[in-house]
């Protein structure tokens, strides 16, 4: 049986992005991890069939009149959790740290799954908790690949939780660029004193980032003295993220 057609998956991902707001070519390409030429070719085809319009003044793209509405095809939180649960358990066992999986919800990170750190210390289940986008590793991942949400957040006042919280929009923009460049995010005592985290994007069909998975724990366990991730930890997180992404992309 033939497998999925990559170009169609990418077109669907672009439509899902545009359902959130008007975006430029560079923003679309960055959000999906595509070369600009590839993204432009898909957009040109979508314009031809009327699914996408381009603003003649600023060049941004939006959903076109031929697409009366985009179906409710966003990944359900329960589906993401069910597809990721085994990989999250394995990541907690390998890293020795707590694992959380998050999705964007109304300007926050919604924790849809939480695996406790594999030791006997008291811990509180965070499933259903709402975390700040700009002050957590999970949130930075989600912001880095969603230009609309990131732009909206940067227009408002960024809440400060600790002395390390990023509150300047320009600094946040630089940090999100670094996330896209390296493929993972770090947070060091930006939301909770003494806690650090590493997270990576989970992608659905077509490359759309639908969530993030990450580890969190005490700063001295997750990072070294100059706040670099401890050896092997980034690889463990990004491997888990890629594994979940492959599972979501499996249509068999």
PDB file of C-alpha atoms in Angstrom:
ATOM      1  CA  UNK A   1       0.000   0.000   0.000  1.00  0.00           C
ATOM      2  CA  UNK A   2       1.480   3.398  -0.961  1.00  0.00           C
ATOM      3  CA  UNK A   3       2.691   5.556   1.883  1.00  0.00           C
ATOM      4  CA  UNK A   4       1.750   9.166   2.623  1.00  0.00           C
ATOM      5  CA  UNK A   5       2.610  11.856   0.095  1.00  0.00           C
ATOM      6  CA  UNK A   6       5.022  14.283   1.721  1.00  0.00           C
ATOM      7  CA  UNK A   7       4.006  17.322  -0.340  1.00  0.00           C
ATOM      8  CA  UNK A   8       0.358  16.921   0.676  1.00  0.00           C
ATOM      9  CA  UNK A   9       1.306  16.552   4.339  1.00  0.00           C
ATOM     10  CA  UNK A  10       3.362  19.742   4.125  1.00  0.00           C
ATOM     11  CA  UNK A  11       0.522  21.601   2.421  1.00  0.00           C
ATOM     12  CA  UNK A  12      -1.853  20.509   5.185  1.00  0.00           C
ATOM     13  CA  UNK A  13       0.623  21.697   7.820  1.00  0.00           C
ATOM     14  CA  UNK A  14       0.858  25.108   6.121  1.00  0.00           C
ATOM     15  CA  UNK A  15      -2.936  25.414   6.109  1.00  0.00           C
ATOM     16  CA  UNK A  16      -3.023  24.600   9.804  1.00  0.00           C
ATOM     17  CA  UNK A  17      -0.465  27.321  10.462  1.00  0.00           C
ATOM     18  CA  UNK A  18      -2.443  29.872   8.440  1.00  0.00           C
ATOM     19  CA  UNK A  19      -5.605  28.977  10.332  1.00  0.00           C
ATOM     20  CA  UNK A  20      -3.919  30.668  13.312  1.00  0.00           C
ATOM     21  CA  UNK A  21      -3.172  33.946  11.540  1.00  0.00           C
ATOM     22  CA  UNK A  22      -1.408  35.733   8.674  1.00  0.00           C
ATOM     23  CA  UNK A  23       2.247  34.720   8.204  1.00  0.00           C
ATOM     24  CA  UNK A  24       5.156  35.575   5.933  1.00  0.00           C
ATOM     25  CA  UNK A  25       7.127  33.086   3.878  1.00  0.00           C
ATOM     26  CA  UNK A  26      10.060  33.071   6.299  1.00  0.00           C
ATOM     27  CA  UNK A  27       7.812  32.458   9.305  1.00  0.00           C
ATOM     28  CA  UNK A  28       6.082  29.543   7.581  1.00  0.00           C
ATOM     29  CA  UNK A  29       9.359  27.973   6.490  1.00  0.00           C
ATOM     30  CA  UNK A  30      10.887  28.337   9.972  1.00  0.00           C
ATOM     31  CA  UNK A  31       7.823  26.921  11.729  1.00  0.00           C
ATOM     32  CA  UNK A  32       7.895  23.754   9.603  1.00  0.00           C
ATOM     33  CA  UNK A  33      11.642  23.428   9.255  1.00  0.00           C
ATOM     34  CA  UNK A  34      11.467  23.753   5.457  1.00  0.00           C
ATOM     35  CA  UNK A  35      13.720  25.545   2.963  1.00  0.00           C
ATOM     36  CA  UNK A  36      12.113  28.785   1.807  1.00  0.00           C
ATOM     37  CA  UNK A  37      12.064  27.555  -1.785  1.00  0.00           C
ATOM     38  CA  UNK A  38      10.097  24.429  -0.819  1.00  0.00           C
ATOM     39  CA  UNK A  39       7.610  26.417   1.260  1.00  0.00           C
ATOM     40  CA  UNK A  40       7.177  28.974  -1.539  1.00  0.00           C
ATOM     41  CA  UNK A  41       6.444  26.257  -4.082  1.00  0.00           C
ATOM     42  CA  UNK A  42       3.719  24.758  -1.909  1.00  0.00           C
ATOM     43  CA  UNK A  43       2.220  28.178  -1.194  1.00  0.00           C
ATOM     44  CA  UNK A  44       2.185  28.996  -4.906  1.00  0.00           C
ATOM     45  CA  UNK A  45       0.222  25.803  -5.600  1.00  0.00           C
ATOM     46  CA  UNK A  46      -2.213  26.504  -2.758  1.00  0.00           C
ATOM     47  CA  UNK A  47      -2.774  30.007  -4.164  1.00  0.00           C
ATOM     48  CA  UNK A  48      -3.516  28.528  -7.597  1.00  0.00           C
ATOM     49  CA  UNK A  49      -6.372  26.408  -6.208  1.00  0.00           C
ATOM     50  CA  UNK A  50      -7.662  29.225  -3.994  1.00  0.00           C
ATOM     51  CA  UNK A  51      -6.772  27.691  -0.651  1.00  0.00           C
ATOM     52  CA  UNK A  52      -4.322  30.503   0.170  1.00  0.00           C
ATOM     53  CA  UNK A  53      -4.313  34.239  -0.505  1.00  0.00           C
ATOM     54  CA  UNK A  54      -1.343  36.610  -0.378  1.00  0.00           C
ATOM     55  CA  UNK A  55      -1.626  40.174   0.830  1.00  0.00           C
ATOM     56  CA  UNK A  56      -0.461  42.392  -2.048  1.00  0.00           C
ATOM     57  CA  UNK A  57       0.831  45.071   0.324  1.00  0.00           C
ATOM     58  CA  UNK A  58       2.925  43.181   2.886  1.00  0.00           C
ATOM     59  CA  UNK A  59       3.287  39.781   1.194  1.00  0.00           C
ATOM     60  CA  UNK A  60       1.894  37.740   4.069  1.00  0.00           C
ATOM     61  CA  UNK A  61      -0.238  34.674   3.461  1.00  0.00           C
ATOM     62  CA  UNK A  62      -3.716  33.792   4.788  1.00  0.00           C
ATOM     63  CA  UNK A  63      -6.364  31.180   4.158  1.00  0.00           C
ATOM     64  CA  UNK A  64      -8.120  31.755   0.820  1.00  0.00           C
ATOM     65  CA  UNK A  65     -11.826  31.985  -0.047  1.00  0.00           C
ATOM     66  CA  UNK A  66     -11.930  28.497  -1.606  1.00  0.00           C
ATOM     67  CA  UNK A  67     -11.259  27.050   1.823  1.00  0.00           C
ATOM     68  CA  UNK A  68     -14.507  27.886   3.606  1.00  0.00           C
ATOM     69  CA  UNK A  69     -13.217  26.418   6.815  1.00  0.00           C
ATOM     70  CA  UNK A  70     -10.373  24.274   7.933  1.00  0.00           C
ATOM     71  CA  UNK A  71     -11.584  21.093   9.649  1.00  0.00           C
ATOM     72  CA  UNK A  72     -10.846  20.454  13.285  1.00  0.00           C
ATOM     73  CA  UNK A  73      -7.810  18.309  12.573  1.00  0.00           C
ATOM     74  CA  UNK A  74      -5.556  19.559  15.341  1.00  0.00           C
ATOM     75  CA  UNK A  75      -4.056  16.767  17.363  1.00  0.00           C
ATOM     76  CA  UNK A  76      -6.159  15.883  20.383  1.00  0.00           C
ATOM     77  CA  UNK A  77      -4.347  15.987  23.730  1.00  0.00           C
ATOM     78  CA  UNK A  78      -5.434  12.444  24.552  1.00  0.00           C
ATOM     79  CA  UNK A  79      -4.043  11.163  21.256  1.00  0.00           C
ATOM     80  CA  UNK A  80      -0.702  12.881  21.835  1.00  0.00           C
ATOM     81  CA  UNK A  81      -0.524  11.392  25.324  1.00  0.00           C
ATOM     82  CA  UNK A  82      -1.394   7.891  24.157  1.00  0.00           C
ATOM     83  CA  UNK A  83       1.184   7.977  21.351  1.00  0.00           C
ATOM     84  CA  UNK A  84       3.920   9.376  23.603  1.00  0.00           C
ATOM     85  CA  UNK A  85       3.419   7.517  26.868  1.00  0.00           C
ATOM     86  CA  UNK A  86       5.883   4.676  26.239  1.00  0.00           C
ATOM     87  CA  UNK A  87       8.593   7.029  24.999  1.00  0.00           C
ATOM     88  CA  UNK A  88       8.066   9.334  27.994  1.00  0.00           C
ATOM     89  CA  UNK A  89       8.433   6.419  30.423  1.00  0.00           C
ATOM     90  CA  UNK A  90      11.647   5.340  28.706  1.00  0.00           C
ATOM     91  CA  UNK A  91      13.031   8.897  28.775  1.00  0.00           C
ATOM     92  CA  UNK A  92      12.378   9.192  32.517  1.00  0.00           C
ATOM     93  CA  UNK A  93      14.135   5.877  33.131  1.00  0.00           C
ATOM     94  CA  UNK A  94      17.184   6.831  31.038  1.00  0.00           C
ATOM     95  CA  UNK A  95      17.548  10.398  32.284  1.00  0.00           C
ATOM     96  CA  UNK A  96      16.580   9.857  35.902  1.00  0.00           C
ATOM     97  CA  UNK A  97      14.458  13.033  35.724  1.00  0.00           C
ATOM     98  CA  UNK A  98      10.772  13.915  35.516  1.00  0.00           C
ATOM     99  CA  UNK A  99       9.288  14.042  32.017  1.00  0.00           C
ATOM    100  CA  UNK A 100       6.473  16.308  30.847  1.00  0.00           C
ATOM    101  CA  UNK A 101       4.665  16.560  27.530  1.00  0.00           C
ATOM    102  CA  UNK A 102       2.949  19.850  26.705  1.00  0.00           C
ATOM    103  CA  UNK A 103       0.738  21.480  24.083  1.00  0.00           C
ATOM    104  CA  UNK A 104      -0.239  25.088  23.490  1.00  0.00           C
ATOM    105  CA  UNK A 105      -3.581  26.121  24.998  1.00  0.00           C
ATOM    106  CA  UNK A 106      -4.834  29.707  25.142  1.00  0.00           C
ATOM    107  CA  UNK A 107      -1.432  31.326  25.608  1.00  0.00           C
ATOM    108  CA  UNK A 108      -0.072  28.703  28.011  1.00  0.00           C
ATOM    109  CA  UNK A 109       1.538  25.278  28.005  1.00  0.00           C
ATOM    110  CA  UNK A 110      -0.973  22.582  28.922  1.00  0.00           C
ATOM    111  CA  UNK A 111       0.756  19.595  30.533  1.00  0.00           C
ATOM    112  CA  UNK A 112      -0.924  16.541  28.987  1.00  0.00           C
ATOM    113  CA  UNK A 113       1.380  13.884  30.452  1.00  0.00           C
ATOM    114  CA  UNK A 114       3.793  13.741  33.375  1.00  0.00           C
ATOM    115  CA  UNK A 115       6.115  10.916  34.376  1.00  0.00           C
ATOM    116  CA  UNK A 116       7.565  11.165  37.877  1.00  0.00           C
ATOM    117  CA  UNK A 117      11.286  11.168  38.461  1.00  0.00           C
ATOM    118  CA  UNK A 118      12.222   7.518  39.129  1.00  0.00           C
ATOM    119  CA  UNK A 119      13.175   7.833  42.797  1.00  0.00           C
ATOM    120  CA  UNK A 120      11.343   7.880  46.113  1.00  0.00           C
ATOM    121  CA  UNK A 121      11.138  11.650  46.640  1.00  0.00           C
ATOM    122  CA  UNK A 122       7.677  13.234  47.045  1.00  0.00           C
ATOM    123  CA  UNK A 123       6.337  14.584  43.750  1.00  0.00           C
ATOM    124  CA  UNK A 124       3.113  16.227  42.573  1.00  0.00           C
ATOM    125  CA  UNK A 125       1.315  15.217  39.397  1.00  0.00           C
ATOM    126  CA  UNK A 126       1.248  18.120  36.927  1.00  0.00           C
ATOM    127  CA  UNK A 127      -1.193  16.756  34.329  1.00  0.00           C
ATOM    128  CA  UNK A 128      -3.633  19.565  33.495  1.00  0.00           C
ATOM    129  CA  UNK A 129      -1.333  22.281  34.818  1.00  0.00           C
ATOM    130  CA  UNK A 130      -0.889  25.460  32.784  1.00  0.00           C
ATOM    131  CA  UNK A 131       2.698  26.739  32.510  1.00  0.00           C
ATOM    132  CA  UNK A 132       4.006  30.015  31.045  1.00  0.00           C
ATOM    133  CA  UNK A 133       5.223  29.792  27.468  1.00  0.00           C
ATOM    134  CA  UNK A 134       8.151  32.184  27.773  1.00  0.00           C
ATOM    135  CA  UNK A 135       9.586  30.851  31.038  1.00  0.00           C
ATOM    136  CA  UNK A 136       9.672  27.090  30.409  1.00  0.00           C
ATOM    137  CA  UNK A 137      11.610  24.846  28.031  1.00  0.00           C
ATOM    138  CA  UNK A 138       8.372  23.269  26.792  1.00  0.00           C
ATOM    139  CA  UNK A 139       6.918  26.706  26.134  1.00  0.00           C
ATOM    140  CA  UNK A 140       9.979  28.013  24.325  1.00  0.00           C
ATOM    141  CA  UNK A 141       9.767  25.055  21.940  1.00  0.00           C
ATOM    142  CA  UNK A 142       6.109  25.771  21.200  1.00  0.00           C
ATOM    143  CA  UNK A 143       6.792  29.490  20.706  1.00  0.00           C
ATOM    144  CA  UNK A 144       9.816  28.891  18.477  1.00  0.00           C
ATOM    145  CA  UNK A 145       7.700  27.082  15.891  1.00  0.00           C
ATOM    146  CA  UNK A 146       4.530  29.188  16.097  1.00  0.00           C
ATOM    147  CA  UNK A 147       5.183  32.727  14.893  1.00  0.00           C
ATOM    148  CA  UNK A 148       1.599  33.840  15.516  1.00  0.00           C
ATOM    149  CA  UNK A 149       1.558  32.907  19.202  1.00  0.00           C
ATOM    150  CA  UNK A 150       5.090  34.225  19.700  1.00  0.00           C
ATOM    151  CA  UNK A 151       4.202  37.545  18.082  1.00  0.00           C
ATOM    152  CA  UNK A 152       1.099  37.956  20.217  1.00  0.00           C
ATOM    153  CA  UNK A 153       2.996  37.154  23.401  1.00  0.00           C
ATOM    154  CA  UNK A 154       5.796  39.595  22.614  1.00  0.00           C
ATOM    155  CA  UNK A 155       3.303  42.415  22.118  1.00  0.00           C
ATOM    156  CA  UNK A 156       2.183  42.127  25.725  1.00  0.00           C
ATOM    157  CA  UNK A 157       3.983  42.276  29.063  1.00  0.00           C
ATOM    158  CA  UNK A 158       6.049  39.193  29.865  1.00  0.00           C
ATOM    159  CA  UNK A 159       5.524  38.104  33.462  1.00  0.00           C
ATOM    160  CA  UNK A 160       8.594  37.735  35.675  1.00  0.00           C
ATOM    161  CA  UNK A 161       8.761  34.649  37.916  1.00  0.00           C
ATOM    162  CA  UNK A 162      12.429  34.705  38.970  1.00  0.00           C
ATOM    163  CA  UNK A 163      15.463  36.899  38.354  1.00  0.00           C
ATOM    164  CA  UNK A 164      16.306  34.692  35.358  1.00  0.00           C
ATOM    165  CA  UNK A 165      12.942  34.995  33.582  1.00  0.00           C
ATOM    166  CA  UNK A 166      13.176  36.521  30.104  1.00  0.00           C
ATOM    167  CA  UNK A 167      10.966  39.615  30.107  1.00  0.00           C
ATOM    168  CA  UNK A 168      12.379  41.619  27.181  1.00  0.00           C
ATOM    169  CA  UNK A 169      10.686  40.797  23.834  1.00  0.00           C
ATOM    170  CA  UNK A 170      13.946  41.217  21.905  1.00  0.00           C
ATOM    171  CA  UNK A 171      15.752  38.799  24.221  1.00  0.00           C
ATOM    172  CA  UNK A 172      12.923  36.285  23.874  1.00  0.00           C
ATOM    173  CA  UNK A 173      13.073  36.583  20.083  1.00  0.00           C
ATOM    174  CA  UNK A 174      16.813  35.807  20.175  1.00  0.00           C
ATOM    175  CA  UNK A 175      16.223  32.834  22.457  1.00  0.00           C
ATOM    176  CA  UNK A 176      13.540  31.421  20.138  1.00  0.00           C
ATOM    177  CA  UNK A 177      15.886  31.791  17.172  1.00  0.00           C
ATOM    178  CA  UNK A 178      18.456  29.721  19.062  1.00  0.00           C
ATOM    179  CA  UNK A 179      15.831  27.052  19.732  1.00  0.00           C
ATOM    180  CA  UNK A 180      15.064  26.771  16.018  1.00  0.00           C
ATOM    181  CA  UNK A 181      18.767  26.675  15.150  1.00  0.00           C
ATOM    182  CA  UNK A 182      19.690  23.850  17.520  1.00  0.00           C
ATOM    183  CA  UNK A 183      16.356  21.996  17.708  1.00  0.00           C
ATOM    184  CA  UNK A 184      15.873  22.051  21.488  1.00  0.00           C
ATOM    185  CA  UNK A 185      15.207  24.508  24.309  1.00  0.00           C
ATOM    186  CA  UNK A 186      16.656  25.076  27.751  1.00  0.00           C
ATOM    187  CA  UNK A 187      15.260  26.846  30.804  1.00  0.00           C
ATOM    188  CA  UNK A 188      17.388  27.499  33.901  1.00  0.00           C
ATOM    189  CA  UNK A 189      15.478  28.742  36.948  1.00  0.00           C
ATOM    190  CA  UNK A 190      13.265  30.903  34.754  1.00  0.00           C
ATOM    191  CA  UNK A 191       9.958  29.677  36.191  1.00  0.00           C
ATOM    192  CA  UNK A 192      10.866  27.957  39.463  1.00  0.00           C
ATOM    193  CA  UNK A 193      14.017  28.644  41.503  1.00  0.00           C
ATOM    194  CA  UNK A 194      16.338  25.658  41.538  1.00  0.00           C
ATOM    195  CA  UNK A 195      14.714  23.913  38.556  1.00  0.00           C
ATOM    196  CA  UNK A 196      16.086  23.469  35.052  1.00  0.00           C
ATOM    197  CA  UNK A 197      14.625  21.774  31.981  1.00  0.00           C
ATOM    198  CA  UNK A 198      15.437  20.627  28.449  1.00  0.00           C
ATOM    199  CA  UNK A 199      12.728  20.139  25.786  1.00  0.00           C
ATOM    200  CA  UNK A 200      12.387  19.315  22.090  1.00  0.00           C
ATOM    201  CA  UNK A 201       9.564  19.575  19.531  1.00  0.00           C
ATOM    202  CA  UNK A 202       7.103  16.824  18.665  1.00  0.00           C
ATOM    203  CA  UNK A 203       6.013  17.071  15.030  1.00  0.00           C
ATOM    204  CA  UNK A 204       2.892  15.701  13.386  1.00  0.00           C
ATOM    205  CA  UNK A 205       2.416  14.779   9.720  1.00  0.00           C
ATOM    206  CA  UNK A 206       3.843  17.444   7.428  1.00  0.00           C
ATOM    207  CA  UNK A 207       6.266  18.718  10.046  1.00  0.00           C
ATOM    208  CA  UNK A 208       3.846  20.849  12.094  1.00  0.00           C
ATOM    209  CA  UNK A 209       4.963  21.123  15.720  1.00  0.00           C
ATOM    210  CA  UNK A 210       2.047  19.800  17.781  1.00  0.00           C
ATOM    211  CA  UNK A 211       3.683  19.535  21.180  1.00  0.00           C
ATOM    212  CA  UNK A 212       6.909  19.302  23.140  1.00  0.00           C
ATOM    213  CA  UNK A 213       8.540  16.731  25.411  1.00  0.00           C
ATOM    214  CA  UNK A 214      11.125  17.521  28.018  1.00  0.00           C
ATOM    215  CA  UNK A 215      12.882  16.611  31.235  1.00  0.00           C
ATOM    216  CA  UNK A 216      13.060  18.775  34.344  1.00  0.00           C
ATOM    217  CA  UNK A 217      14.884  18.571  37.632  1.00  0.00           C
ATOM    218  CA  UNK A 218      17.330  20.262  39.955  1.00  0.00           C
ATOM    219  CA  UNK A 219      19.689  22.655  38.190  1.00  0.00           C
ATOM    220  CA  UNK A 220      22.811  20.837  39.368  1.00  0.00           C
ATOM    221  CA  UNK A 221      21.509  17.551  37.930  1.00  0.00           C
ATOM    222  CA  UNK A 222      20.296  18.882  34.566  1.00  0.00           C
ATOM    223  CA  UNK A 223      22.976  21.537  33.855  1.00  0.00           C
ATOM    224  CA  UNK A 224      26.657  22.023  34.595  1.00  0.00           C
ATOM    225  CA  UNK A 225      28.205  25.002  36.371  1.00  0.00           C
ATOM    226  CA  UNK A 226      27.975  27.211  33.257  1.00  0.00           C
ATOM    227  CA  UNK A 227      24.367  26.150  32.596  1.00  0.00           C
ATOM    228  CA  UNK A 228      25.108  23.750  29.746  1.00  0.00           C
ATOM    229  CA  UNK A 229      23.038  20.525  29.616  1.00  0.00           C
ATOM    230  CA  UNK A 230      24.788  17.576  31.166  1.00  0.00           C
ATOM    231  CA  UNK A 231      26.377  15.136  28.680  1.00  0.00           C
ATOM    232  CA  UNK A 232      23.904  12.938  26.847  1.00  0.00           C
ATOM    233  CA  UNK A 233      20.765  14.643  28.136  1.00  0.00           C
ATOM    234  CA  UNK A 234      19.989  16.655  24.992  1.00  0.00           C
ATOM    235  CA  UNK A 235      20.391  13.527  22.870  1.00  0.00           C
ATOM    236  CA  UNK A 236      18.010  11.584  25.101  1.00  0.00           C
ATOM    237  CA  UNK A 237      15.351  14.298  24.863  1.00  0.00           C
ATOM    238  CA  UNK A 238      15.663  14.872  21.117  1.00  0.00           C
ATOM    239  CA  UNK A 239      15.678  11.119  20.453  1.00  0.00           C
ATOM    240  CA  UNK A 240      12.440  10.765  22.410  1.00  0.00           C
ATOM    241  CA  UNK A 241      10.877  13.690  20.540  1.00  0.00           C
ATOM    242  CA  UNK A 242      11.801  12.167  17.178  1.00  0.00           C
ATOM    243  CA  UNK A 243      10.421   8.786  18.264  1.00  0.00           C
ATOM    244  CA  UNK A 244       7.055  10.292  19.214  1.00  0.00           C
ATOM    245  CA  UNK A 245       7.031  12.270  15.967  1.00  0.00           C
ATOM    246  CA  UNK A 246       7.630   9.091  13.959  1.00  0.00           C
ATOM    247  CA  UNK A 247       4.801   7.376  15.829  1.00  0.00           C
ATOM    248  CA  UNK A 248       2.433  10.244  15.042  1.00  0.00           C
ATOM    249  CA  UNK A 249       3.464  10.104  11.409  1.00  0.00           C
ATOM    250  CA  UNK A 250       2.821   6.352  11.208  1.00  0.00           C
ATOM    251  CA  UNK A 251      -0.392   5.884   9.250  1.00  0.00           C
ATOM    252  CA  UNK A 252      -0.286   2.083   9.135  1.00  0.00           C
TER     253      UNK A 252
END
